[in-house]
PDB file of C-alpha atoms in Angstrom:
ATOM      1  CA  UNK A   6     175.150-227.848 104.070  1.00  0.00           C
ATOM      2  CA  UNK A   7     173.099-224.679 103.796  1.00  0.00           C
ATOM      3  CA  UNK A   8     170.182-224.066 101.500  1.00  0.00           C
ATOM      4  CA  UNK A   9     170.152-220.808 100.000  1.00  0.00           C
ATOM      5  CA  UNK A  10     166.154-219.637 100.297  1.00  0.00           C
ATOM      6  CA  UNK A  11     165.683-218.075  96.964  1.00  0.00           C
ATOM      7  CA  UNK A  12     165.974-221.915  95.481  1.00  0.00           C
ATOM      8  CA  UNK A  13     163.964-223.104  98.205  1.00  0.00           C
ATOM      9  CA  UNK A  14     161.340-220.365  97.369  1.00  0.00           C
ATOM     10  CA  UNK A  15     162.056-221.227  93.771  1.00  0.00           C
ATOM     11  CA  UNK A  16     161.194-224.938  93.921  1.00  0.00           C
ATOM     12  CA  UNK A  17     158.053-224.269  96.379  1.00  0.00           C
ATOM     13  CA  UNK A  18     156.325-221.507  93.839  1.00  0.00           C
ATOM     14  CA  UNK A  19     156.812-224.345  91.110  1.00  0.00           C
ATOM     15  CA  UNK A  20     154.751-226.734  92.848  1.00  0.00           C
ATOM     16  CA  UNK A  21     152.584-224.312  93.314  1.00  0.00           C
ATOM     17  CA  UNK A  22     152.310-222.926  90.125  1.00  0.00           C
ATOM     18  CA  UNK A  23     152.221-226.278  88.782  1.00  0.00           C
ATOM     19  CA  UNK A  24     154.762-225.550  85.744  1.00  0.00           C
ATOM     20  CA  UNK A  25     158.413-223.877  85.372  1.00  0.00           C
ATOM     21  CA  UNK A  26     156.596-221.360  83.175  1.00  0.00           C
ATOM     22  CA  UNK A  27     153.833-220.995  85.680  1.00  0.00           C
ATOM     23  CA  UNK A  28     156.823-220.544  88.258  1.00  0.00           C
ATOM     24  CA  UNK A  29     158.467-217.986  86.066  1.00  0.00           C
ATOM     25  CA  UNK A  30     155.651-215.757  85.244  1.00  0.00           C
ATOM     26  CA  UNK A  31     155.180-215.816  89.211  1.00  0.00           C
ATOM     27  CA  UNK A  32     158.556-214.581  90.003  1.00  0.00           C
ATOM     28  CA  UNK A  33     158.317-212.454  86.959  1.00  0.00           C
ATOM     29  CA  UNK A  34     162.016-213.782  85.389  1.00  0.00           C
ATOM     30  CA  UNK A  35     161.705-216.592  82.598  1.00  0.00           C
ATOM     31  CA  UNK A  36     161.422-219.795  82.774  1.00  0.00           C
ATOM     32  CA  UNK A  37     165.205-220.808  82.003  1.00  0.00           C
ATOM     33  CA  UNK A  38     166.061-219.330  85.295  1.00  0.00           C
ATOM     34  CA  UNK A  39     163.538-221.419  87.002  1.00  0.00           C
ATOM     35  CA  UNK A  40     165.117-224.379  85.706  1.00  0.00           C
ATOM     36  CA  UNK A  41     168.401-223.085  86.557  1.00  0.00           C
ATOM     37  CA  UNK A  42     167.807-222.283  89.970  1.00  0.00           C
ATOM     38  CA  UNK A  43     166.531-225.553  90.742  1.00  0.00           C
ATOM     39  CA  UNK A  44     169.257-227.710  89.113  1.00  0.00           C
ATOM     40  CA  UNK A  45     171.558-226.205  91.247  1.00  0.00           C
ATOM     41  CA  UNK A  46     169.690-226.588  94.359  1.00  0.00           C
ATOM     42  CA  UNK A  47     169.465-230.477  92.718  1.00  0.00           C
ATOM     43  CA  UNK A  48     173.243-230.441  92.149  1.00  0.00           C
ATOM     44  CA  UNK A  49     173.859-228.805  95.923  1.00  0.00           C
ATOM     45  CA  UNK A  50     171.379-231.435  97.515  1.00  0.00           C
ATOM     46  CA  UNK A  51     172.302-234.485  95.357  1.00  0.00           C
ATOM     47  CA  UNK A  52     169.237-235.163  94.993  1.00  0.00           C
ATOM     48  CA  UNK A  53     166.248-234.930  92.773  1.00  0.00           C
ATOM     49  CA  UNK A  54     163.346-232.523  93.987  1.00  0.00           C
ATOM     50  CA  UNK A  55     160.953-232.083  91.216  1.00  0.00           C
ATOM     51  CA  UNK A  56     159.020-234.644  89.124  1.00  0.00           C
ATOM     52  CA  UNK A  57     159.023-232.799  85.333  1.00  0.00           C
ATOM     53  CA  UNK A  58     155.366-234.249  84.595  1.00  0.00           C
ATOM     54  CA  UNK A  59     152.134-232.234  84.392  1.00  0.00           C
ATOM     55  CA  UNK A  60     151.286-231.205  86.860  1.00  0.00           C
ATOM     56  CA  UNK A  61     155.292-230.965  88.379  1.00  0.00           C
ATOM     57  CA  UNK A  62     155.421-233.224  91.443  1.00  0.00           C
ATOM     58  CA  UNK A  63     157.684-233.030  93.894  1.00  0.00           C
ATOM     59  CA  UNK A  64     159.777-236.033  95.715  1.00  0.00           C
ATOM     60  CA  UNK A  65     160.554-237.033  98.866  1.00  0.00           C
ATOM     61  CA  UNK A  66     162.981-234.234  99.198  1.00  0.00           C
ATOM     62  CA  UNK A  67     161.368-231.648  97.343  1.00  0.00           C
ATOM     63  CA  UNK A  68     158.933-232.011  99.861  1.00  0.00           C
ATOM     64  CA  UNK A  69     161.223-231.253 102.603  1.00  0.00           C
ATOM     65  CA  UNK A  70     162.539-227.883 100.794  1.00  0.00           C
ATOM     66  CA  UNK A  71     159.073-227.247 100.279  1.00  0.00           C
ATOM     67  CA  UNK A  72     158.095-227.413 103.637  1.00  0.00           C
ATOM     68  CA  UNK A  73     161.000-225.200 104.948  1.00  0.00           C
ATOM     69  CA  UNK A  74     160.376-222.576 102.183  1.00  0.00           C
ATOM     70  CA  UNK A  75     156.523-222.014 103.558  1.00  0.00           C
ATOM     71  CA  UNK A  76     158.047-222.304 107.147  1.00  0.00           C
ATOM     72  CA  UNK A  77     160.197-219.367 106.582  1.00  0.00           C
ATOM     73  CA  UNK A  78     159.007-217.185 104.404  1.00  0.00           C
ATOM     74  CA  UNK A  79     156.013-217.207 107.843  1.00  0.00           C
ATOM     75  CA  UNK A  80     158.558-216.772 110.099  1.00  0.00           C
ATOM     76  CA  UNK A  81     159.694-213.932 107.846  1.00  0.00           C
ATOM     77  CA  UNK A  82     156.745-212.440 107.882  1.00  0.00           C
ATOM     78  CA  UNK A  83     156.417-212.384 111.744  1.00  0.00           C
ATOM     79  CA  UNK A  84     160.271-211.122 112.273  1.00  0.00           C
ATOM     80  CA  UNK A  85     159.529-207.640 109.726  1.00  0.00           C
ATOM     81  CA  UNK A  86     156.065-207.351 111.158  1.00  0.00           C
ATOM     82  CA  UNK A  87     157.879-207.548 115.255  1.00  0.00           C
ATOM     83  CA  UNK A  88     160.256-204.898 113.886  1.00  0.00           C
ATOM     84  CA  UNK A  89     157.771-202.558 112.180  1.00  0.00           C
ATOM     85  CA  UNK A  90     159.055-203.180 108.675  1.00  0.00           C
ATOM     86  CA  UNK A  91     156.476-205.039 107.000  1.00  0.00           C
ATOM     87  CA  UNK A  92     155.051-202.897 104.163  1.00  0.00           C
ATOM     88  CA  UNK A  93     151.133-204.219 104.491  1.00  0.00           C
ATOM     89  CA  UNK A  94     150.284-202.355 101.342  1.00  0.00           C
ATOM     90  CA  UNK A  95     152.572-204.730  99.143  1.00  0.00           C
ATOM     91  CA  UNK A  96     153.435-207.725 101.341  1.00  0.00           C
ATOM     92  CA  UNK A  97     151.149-210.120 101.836  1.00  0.00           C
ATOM     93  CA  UNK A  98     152.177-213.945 103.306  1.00  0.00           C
ATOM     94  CA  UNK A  99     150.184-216.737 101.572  1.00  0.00           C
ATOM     95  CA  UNK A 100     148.442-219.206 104.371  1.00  0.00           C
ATOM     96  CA  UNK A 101     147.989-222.725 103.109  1.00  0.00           C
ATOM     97  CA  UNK A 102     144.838-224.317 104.725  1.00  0.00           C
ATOM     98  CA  UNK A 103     143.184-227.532 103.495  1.00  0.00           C
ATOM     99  CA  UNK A 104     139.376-227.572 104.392  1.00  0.00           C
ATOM    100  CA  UNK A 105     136.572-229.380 103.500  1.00  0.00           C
ATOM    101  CA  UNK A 106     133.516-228.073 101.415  1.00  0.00           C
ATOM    102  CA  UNK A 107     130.922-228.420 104.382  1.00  0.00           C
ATOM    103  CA  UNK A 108     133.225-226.145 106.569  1.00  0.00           C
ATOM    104  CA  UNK A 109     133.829-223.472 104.187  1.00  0.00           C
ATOM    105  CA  UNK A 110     129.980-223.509 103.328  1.00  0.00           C
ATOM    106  CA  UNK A 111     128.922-223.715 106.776  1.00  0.00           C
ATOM    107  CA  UNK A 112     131.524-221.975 109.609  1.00  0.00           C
ATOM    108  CA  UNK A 113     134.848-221.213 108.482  1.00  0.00           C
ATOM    109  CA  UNK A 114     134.767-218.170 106.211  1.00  0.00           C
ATOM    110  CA  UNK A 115     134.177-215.843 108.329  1.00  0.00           C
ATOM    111  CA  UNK A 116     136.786-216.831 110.855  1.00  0.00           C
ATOM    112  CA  UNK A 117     139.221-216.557 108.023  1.00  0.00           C
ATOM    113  CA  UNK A 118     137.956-213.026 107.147  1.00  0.00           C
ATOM    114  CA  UNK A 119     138.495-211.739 110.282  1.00  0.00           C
ATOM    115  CA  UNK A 120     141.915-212.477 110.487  1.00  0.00           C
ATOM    116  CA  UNK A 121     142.479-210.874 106.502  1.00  0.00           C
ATOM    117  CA  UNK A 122     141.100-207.905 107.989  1.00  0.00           C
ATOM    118  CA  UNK A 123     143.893-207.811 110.784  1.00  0.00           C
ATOM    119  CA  UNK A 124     146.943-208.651 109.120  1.00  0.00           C
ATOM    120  CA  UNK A 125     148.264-208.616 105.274  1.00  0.00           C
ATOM    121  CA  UNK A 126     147.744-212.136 104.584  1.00  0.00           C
ATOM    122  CA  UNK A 127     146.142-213.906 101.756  1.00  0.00           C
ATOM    123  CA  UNK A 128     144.409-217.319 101.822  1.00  0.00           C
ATOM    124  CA  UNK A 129     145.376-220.674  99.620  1.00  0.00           C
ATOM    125  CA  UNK A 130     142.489-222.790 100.770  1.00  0.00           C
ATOM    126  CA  UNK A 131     142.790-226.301  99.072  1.00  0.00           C
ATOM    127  CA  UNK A 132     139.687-228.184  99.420  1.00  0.00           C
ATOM    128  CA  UNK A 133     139.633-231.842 100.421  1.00  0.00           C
ATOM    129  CA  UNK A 134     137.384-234.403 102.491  1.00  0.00           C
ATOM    130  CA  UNK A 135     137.746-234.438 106.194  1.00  0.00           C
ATOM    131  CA  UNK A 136     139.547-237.667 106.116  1.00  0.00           C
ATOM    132  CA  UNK A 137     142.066-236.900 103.423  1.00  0.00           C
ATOM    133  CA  UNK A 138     143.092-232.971 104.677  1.00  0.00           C
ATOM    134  CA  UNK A 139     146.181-234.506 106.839  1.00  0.00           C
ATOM    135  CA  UNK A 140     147.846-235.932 103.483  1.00  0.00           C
ATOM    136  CA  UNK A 141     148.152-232.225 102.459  1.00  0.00           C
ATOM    137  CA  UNK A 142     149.969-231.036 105.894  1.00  0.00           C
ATOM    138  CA  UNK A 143     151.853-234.622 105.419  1.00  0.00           C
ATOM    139  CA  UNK A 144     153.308-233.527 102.052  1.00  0.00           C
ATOM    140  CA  UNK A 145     153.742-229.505 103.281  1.00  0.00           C
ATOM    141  CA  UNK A 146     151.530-227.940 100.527  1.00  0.00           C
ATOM    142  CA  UNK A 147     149.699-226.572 103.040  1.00  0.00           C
ATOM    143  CA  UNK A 148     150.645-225.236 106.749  1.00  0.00           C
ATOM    144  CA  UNK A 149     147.105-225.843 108.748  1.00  0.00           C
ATOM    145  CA  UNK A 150     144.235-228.074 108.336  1.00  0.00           C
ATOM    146  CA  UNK A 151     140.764-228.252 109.458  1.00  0.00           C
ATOM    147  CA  UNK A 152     140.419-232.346 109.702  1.00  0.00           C
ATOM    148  CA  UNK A 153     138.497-235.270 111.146  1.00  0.00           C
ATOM    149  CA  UNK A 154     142.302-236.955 112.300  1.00  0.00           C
ATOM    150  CA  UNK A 155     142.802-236.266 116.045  1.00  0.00           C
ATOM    151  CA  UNK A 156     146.402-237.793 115.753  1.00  0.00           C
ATOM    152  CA  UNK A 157     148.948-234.962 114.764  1.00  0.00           C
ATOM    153  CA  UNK A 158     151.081-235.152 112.089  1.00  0.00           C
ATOM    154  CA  UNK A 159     154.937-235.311 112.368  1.00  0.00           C
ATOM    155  CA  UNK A 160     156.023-231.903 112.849  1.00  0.00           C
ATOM    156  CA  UNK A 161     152.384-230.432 114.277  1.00  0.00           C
ATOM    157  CA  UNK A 162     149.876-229.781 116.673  1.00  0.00           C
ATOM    158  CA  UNK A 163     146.306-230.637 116.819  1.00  0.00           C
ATOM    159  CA  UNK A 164     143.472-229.312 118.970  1.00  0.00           C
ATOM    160  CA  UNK A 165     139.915-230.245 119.022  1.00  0.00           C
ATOM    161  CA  UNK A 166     137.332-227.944 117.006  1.00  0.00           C
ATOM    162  CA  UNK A 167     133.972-228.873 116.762  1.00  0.00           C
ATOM    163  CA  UNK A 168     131.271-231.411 115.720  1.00  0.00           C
ATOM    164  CA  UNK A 169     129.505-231.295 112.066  1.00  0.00           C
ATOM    165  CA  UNK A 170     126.254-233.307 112.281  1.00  0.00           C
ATOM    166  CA  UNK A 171     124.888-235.128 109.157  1.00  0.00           C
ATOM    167  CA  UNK A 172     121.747-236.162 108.414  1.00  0.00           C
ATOM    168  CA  UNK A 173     120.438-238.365 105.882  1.00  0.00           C
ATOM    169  CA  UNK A 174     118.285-236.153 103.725  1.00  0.00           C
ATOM    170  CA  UNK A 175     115.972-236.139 100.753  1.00  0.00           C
ATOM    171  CA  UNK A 176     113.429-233.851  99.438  1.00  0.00           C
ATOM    172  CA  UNK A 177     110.059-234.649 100.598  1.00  0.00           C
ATOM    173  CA  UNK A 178     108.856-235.825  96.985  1.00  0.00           C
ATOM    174  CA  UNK A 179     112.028-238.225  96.782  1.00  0.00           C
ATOM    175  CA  UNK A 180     111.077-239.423 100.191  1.00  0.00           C
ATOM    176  CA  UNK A 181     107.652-240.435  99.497  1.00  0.00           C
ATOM    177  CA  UNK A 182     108.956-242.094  96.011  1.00  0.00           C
ATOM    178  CA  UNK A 183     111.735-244.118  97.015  1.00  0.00           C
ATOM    179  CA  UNK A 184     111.208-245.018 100.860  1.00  0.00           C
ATOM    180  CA  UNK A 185     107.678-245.442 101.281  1.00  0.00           C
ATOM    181  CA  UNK A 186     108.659-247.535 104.354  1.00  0.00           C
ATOM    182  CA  UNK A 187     110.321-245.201 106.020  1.00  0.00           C
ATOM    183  CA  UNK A 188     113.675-246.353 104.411  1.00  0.00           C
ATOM    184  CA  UNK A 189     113.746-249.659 105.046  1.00  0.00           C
ATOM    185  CA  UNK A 190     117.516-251.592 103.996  1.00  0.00           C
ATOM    186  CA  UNK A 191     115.469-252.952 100.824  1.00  0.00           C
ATOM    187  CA  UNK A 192     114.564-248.732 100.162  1.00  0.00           C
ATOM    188  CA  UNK A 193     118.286-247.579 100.258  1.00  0.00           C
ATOM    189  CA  UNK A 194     120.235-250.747  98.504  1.00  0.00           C
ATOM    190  CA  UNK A 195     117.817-249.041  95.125  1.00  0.00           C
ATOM    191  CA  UNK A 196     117.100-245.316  96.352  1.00  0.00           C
ATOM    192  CA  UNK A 197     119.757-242.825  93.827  1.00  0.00           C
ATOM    193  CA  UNK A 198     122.292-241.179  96.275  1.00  0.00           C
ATOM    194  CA  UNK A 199     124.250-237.946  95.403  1.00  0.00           C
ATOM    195  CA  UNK A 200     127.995-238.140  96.446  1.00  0.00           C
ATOM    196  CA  UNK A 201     130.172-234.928  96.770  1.00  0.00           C
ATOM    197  CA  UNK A 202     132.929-237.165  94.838  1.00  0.00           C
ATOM    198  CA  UNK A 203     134.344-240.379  94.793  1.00  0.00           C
ATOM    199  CA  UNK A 204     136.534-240.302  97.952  1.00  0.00           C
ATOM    200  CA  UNK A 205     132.963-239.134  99.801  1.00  0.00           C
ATOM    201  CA  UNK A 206     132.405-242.199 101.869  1.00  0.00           C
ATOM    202  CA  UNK A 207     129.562-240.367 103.852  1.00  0.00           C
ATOM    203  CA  UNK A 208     126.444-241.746 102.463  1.00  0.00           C
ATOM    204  CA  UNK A 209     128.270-245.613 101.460  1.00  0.00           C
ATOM    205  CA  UNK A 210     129.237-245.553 105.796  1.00  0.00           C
ATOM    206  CA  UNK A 211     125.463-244.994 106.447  1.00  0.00           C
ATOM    207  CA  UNK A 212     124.404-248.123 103.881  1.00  0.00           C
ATOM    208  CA  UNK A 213     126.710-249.721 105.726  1.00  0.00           C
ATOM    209  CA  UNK A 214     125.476-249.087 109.300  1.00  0.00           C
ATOM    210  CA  UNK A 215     122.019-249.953 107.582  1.00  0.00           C
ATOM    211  CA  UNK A 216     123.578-253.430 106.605  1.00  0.00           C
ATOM    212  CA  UNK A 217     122.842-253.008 102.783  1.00  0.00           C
ATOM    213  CA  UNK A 218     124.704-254.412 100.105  1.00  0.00           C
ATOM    214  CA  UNK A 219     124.601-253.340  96.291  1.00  0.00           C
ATOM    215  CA  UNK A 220     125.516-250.431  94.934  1.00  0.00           C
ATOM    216  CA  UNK A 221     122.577-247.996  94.497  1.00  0.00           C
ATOM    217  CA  UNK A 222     123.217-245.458  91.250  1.00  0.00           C
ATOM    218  CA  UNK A 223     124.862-242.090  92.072  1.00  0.00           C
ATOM    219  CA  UNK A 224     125.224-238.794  91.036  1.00  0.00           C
ATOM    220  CA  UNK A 225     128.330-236.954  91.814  1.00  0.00           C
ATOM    221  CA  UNK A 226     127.887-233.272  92.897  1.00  0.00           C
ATOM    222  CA  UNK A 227     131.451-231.604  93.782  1.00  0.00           C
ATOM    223  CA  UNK A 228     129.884-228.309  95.296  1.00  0.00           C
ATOM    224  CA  UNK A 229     128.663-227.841  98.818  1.00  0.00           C
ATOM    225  CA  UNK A 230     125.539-225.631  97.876  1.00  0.00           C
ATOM    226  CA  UNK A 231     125.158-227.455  94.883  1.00  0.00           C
ATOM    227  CA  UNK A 232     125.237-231.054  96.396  1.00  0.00           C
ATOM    228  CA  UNK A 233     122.627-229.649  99.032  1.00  0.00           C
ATOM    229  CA  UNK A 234     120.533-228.255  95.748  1.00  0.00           C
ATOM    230  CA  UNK A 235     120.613-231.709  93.918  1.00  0.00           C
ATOM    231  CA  UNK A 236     119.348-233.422  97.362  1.00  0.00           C
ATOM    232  CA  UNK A 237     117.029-230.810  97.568  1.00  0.00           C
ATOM    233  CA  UNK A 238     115.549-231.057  93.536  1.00  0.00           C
ATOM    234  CA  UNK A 239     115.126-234.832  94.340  1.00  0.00           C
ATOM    235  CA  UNK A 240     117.958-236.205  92.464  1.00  0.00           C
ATOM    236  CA  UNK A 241     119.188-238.578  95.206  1.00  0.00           C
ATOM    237  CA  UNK A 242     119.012-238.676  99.021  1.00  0.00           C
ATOM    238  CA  UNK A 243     122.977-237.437 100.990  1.00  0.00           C
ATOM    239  CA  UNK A 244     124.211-236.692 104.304  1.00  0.00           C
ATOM    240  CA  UNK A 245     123.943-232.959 104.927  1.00  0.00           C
ATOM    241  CA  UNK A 246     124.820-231.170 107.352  1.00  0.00           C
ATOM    242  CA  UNK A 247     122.393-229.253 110.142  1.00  0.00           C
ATOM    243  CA  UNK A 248     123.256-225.921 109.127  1.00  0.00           C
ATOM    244  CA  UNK A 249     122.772-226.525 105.481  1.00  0.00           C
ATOM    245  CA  UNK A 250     119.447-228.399 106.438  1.00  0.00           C
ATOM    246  CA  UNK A 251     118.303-225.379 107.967  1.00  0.00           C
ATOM    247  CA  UNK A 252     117.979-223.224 104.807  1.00  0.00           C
ATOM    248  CA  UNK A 253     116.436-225.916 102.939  1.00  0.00           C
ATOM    249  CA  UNK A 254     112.861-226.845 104.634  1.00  0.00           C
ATOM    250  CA  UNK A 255     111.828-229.178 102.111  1.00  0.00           C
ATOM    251  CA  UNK A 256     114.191-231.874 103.000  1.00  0.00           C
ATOM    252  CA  UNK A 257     113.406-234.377 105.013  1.00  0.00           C
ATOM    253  CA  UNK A 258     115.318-236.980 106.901  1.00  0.00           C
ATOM    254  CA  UNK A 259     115.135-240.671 105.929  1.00  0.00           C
ATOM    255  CA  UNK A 260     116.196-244.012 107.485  1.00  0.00           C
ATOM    256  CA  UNK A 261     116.432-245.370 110.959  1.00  0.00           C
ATOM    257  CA  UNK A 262     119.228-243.748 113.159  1.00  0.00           C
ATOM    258  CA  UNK A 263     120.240-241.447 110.070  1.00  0.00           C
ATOM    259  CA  UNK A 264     122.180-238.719 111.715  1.00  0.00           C
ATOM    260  CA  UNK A 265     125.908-238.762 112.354  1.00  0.00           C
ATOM    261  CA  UNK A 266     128.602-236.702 114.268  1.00  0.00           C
ATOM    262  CA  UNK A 267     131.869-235.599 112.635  1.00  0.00           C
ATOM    263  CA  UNK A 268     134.631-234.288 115.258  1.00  0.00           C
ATOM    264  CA  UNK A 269     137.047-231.947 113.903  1.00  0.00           C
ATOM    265  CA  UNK A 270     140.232-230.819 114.619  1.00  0.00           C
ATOM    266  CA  UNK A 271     142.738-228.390 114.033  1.00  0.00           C
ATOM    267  CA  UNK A 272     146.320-229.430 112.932  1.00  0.00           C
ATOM    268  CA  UNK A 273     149.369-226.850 112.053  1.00  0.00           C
ATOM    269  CA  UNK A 274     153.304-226.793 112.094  1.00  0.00           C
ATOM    270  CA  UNK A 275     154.355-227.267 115.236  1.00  0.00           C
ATOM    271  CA  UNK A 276     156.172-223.600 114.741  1.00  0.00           C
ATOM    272  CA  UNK A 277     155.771-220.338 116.856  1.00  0.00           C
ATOM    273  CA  UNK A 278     154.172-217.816 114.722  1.00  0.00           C
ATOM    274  CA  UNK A 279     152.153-215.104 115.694  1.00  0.00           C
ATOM    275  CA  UNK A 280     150.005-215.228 112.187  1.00  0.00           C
ATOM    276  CA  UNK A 281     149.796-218.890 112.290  1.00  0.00           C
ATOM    277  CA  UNK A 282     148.146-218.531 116.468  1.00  0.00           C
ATOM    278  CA  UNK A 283     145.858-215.759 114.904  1.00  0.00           C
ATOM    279  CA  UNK A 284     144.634-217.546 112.407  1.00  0.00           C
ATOM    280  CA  UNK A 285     144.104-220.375 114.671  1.00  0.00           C
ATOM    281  CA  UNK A 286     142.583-218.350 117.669  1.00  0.00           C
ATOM    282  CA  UNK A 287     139.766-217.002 115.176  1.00  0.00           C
ATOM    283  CA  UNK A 288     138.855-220.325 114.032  1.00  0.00           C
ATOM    284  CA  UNK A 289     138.547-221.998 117.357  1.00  0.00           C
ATOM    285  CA  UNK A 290     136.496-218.835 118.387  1.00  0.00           C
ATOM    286  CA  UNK A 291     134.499-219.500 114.726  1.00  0.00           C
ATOM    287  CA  UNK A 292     134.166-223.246 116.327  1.00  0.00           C
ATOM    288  CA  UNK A 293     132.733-222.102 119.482  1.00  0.00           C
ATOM    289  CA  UNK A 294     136.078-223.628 121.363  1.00  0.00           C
ATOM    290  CA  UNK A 295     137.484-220.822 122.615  1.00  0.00           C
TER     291      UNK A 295
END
């Protein structure tokens, strides 16, 4: 059985897009043909590949033709840009990273610009916690991932990166508040926390490690400048990280042993692609790896 690429490409921009219009104004032709071309890939495959809810979803094997639609159309890219073909003023190859807040606030940006200023390729950075950036690759909505998982996933490669340190923080006005004791168990099962969101484990780990039970109130702050700006006003105390501590001298740290190191790692396809080992050089250089 072959799988003709257009439908591939056609079921892959609908995830992305979210919609069969969304798809449609993407690939500029209505929505109708969207549907069309991805019954027949449907009635071709025998299978079902898209989820109609909202967002669209795809299955099991929707995945799969996702996946290989992203694969190619970067292996495309690589095989016009070998042969001199590749027109950089109107082709541009989308590059699907998942990345967590801290990084892009702290190290990763300008790794990524340097390679946008090299080759005609444009950036779908889907932001996600350390520990959940591997479900992305998993699923194939995105082709590389910056991650705390030093296992690879099926189908790619992972190399180590570098270590984020956090540090329990506060602002010095929250400190002297809410751990007069210099944040004693009894201080943090009451002390407010912020939380980036509420699959950020960072600051319920450290309770943890401090033995406290209870559940102090939070705030949630889904921004990495922000969440470092509500620690900062003295809405709660959170795990920041060193380079974000740097710019902000009015926090403080708090606790006993109240620092901790996150390893991270850098997963991709397992595919040979010149983009895909230039966008990877320039973020292990941005990591201080290579």
């Amino acid at each position: 059985m072959q799988i003709p690429l257009d439908l591939a490409r056609t079921v892959a921009t609908v995830i992305d897009e979210g919609s069969l219009e969304g798809a449609a104004r993407a690939l500029h032709i209505t929505p109708s043909a969207v549907s069309q071309r991805v019954k027949a890939l449907e009635e071709r495959m025998g299978r079902v590949l898209l989820v109609r809810s909202r967002p669209v979803r795809a299955t099991d094997a929707g995945t799969a033709i996702v996946r290989l639609a992203r694969q190619m159309a970067l292996l495309e890219h690589d095989a016009l840009a070998e042969a001199g073909l590749d027109d950089e003023s109107t082709r541009f190859t989308s590059v699907g990273i998942a990345v967590s807040a801290d990084s892009l606030a702290t190290w990763l940006l300008p790794a990524l610009a340097a390679v946008a200023r090299r080759h005609p390729v444009v950036f779908d950075l889907r932001r996600e916690d350390e520990e959940y950036t591997t479900e992305l690759l998993e699923t194939g909505q995105v082709m590389a991932a910056v991650t705390a998982r030093s296992i690879a996933v099926a189908g790619c490669v992972v190399s180590p990166l570098r270590s984020m340190r956090y540090r329990a923080s506060a602002s010095t006005e929250f400190a002297a508040r809410w751990f007069a004791d210099g944040g004693t168990p009894a201080e943090f099962a009451v002390a407010p926390i912020v939380d980036f969101d509420r699959r950020d484990e960072m600051q319920t780990n450290m309770l943890r490690r401090l033995g406290v039970a209870g559940n102090p109130p939070r705030h949630y702050v889904p921004a990495s400048s922000e969440f470092v700006s509500a620690v900062s006003a003295g809405m709660g105390w959170g795990m920041i990280p060193d380079e974000q501590r740097e710019s902000h001298p009015q926090l403080v740290g708090v606790g006993p042993d109240n620092t901790v190191e996150v390893p991270l790692f850098w997963q991709q396809w397992n595919l040979r692609s010149e983009l895909l080992t230039a966008v990877a050089d320039e973020v292990a250089r941005a990591a201080g790896t290579r």
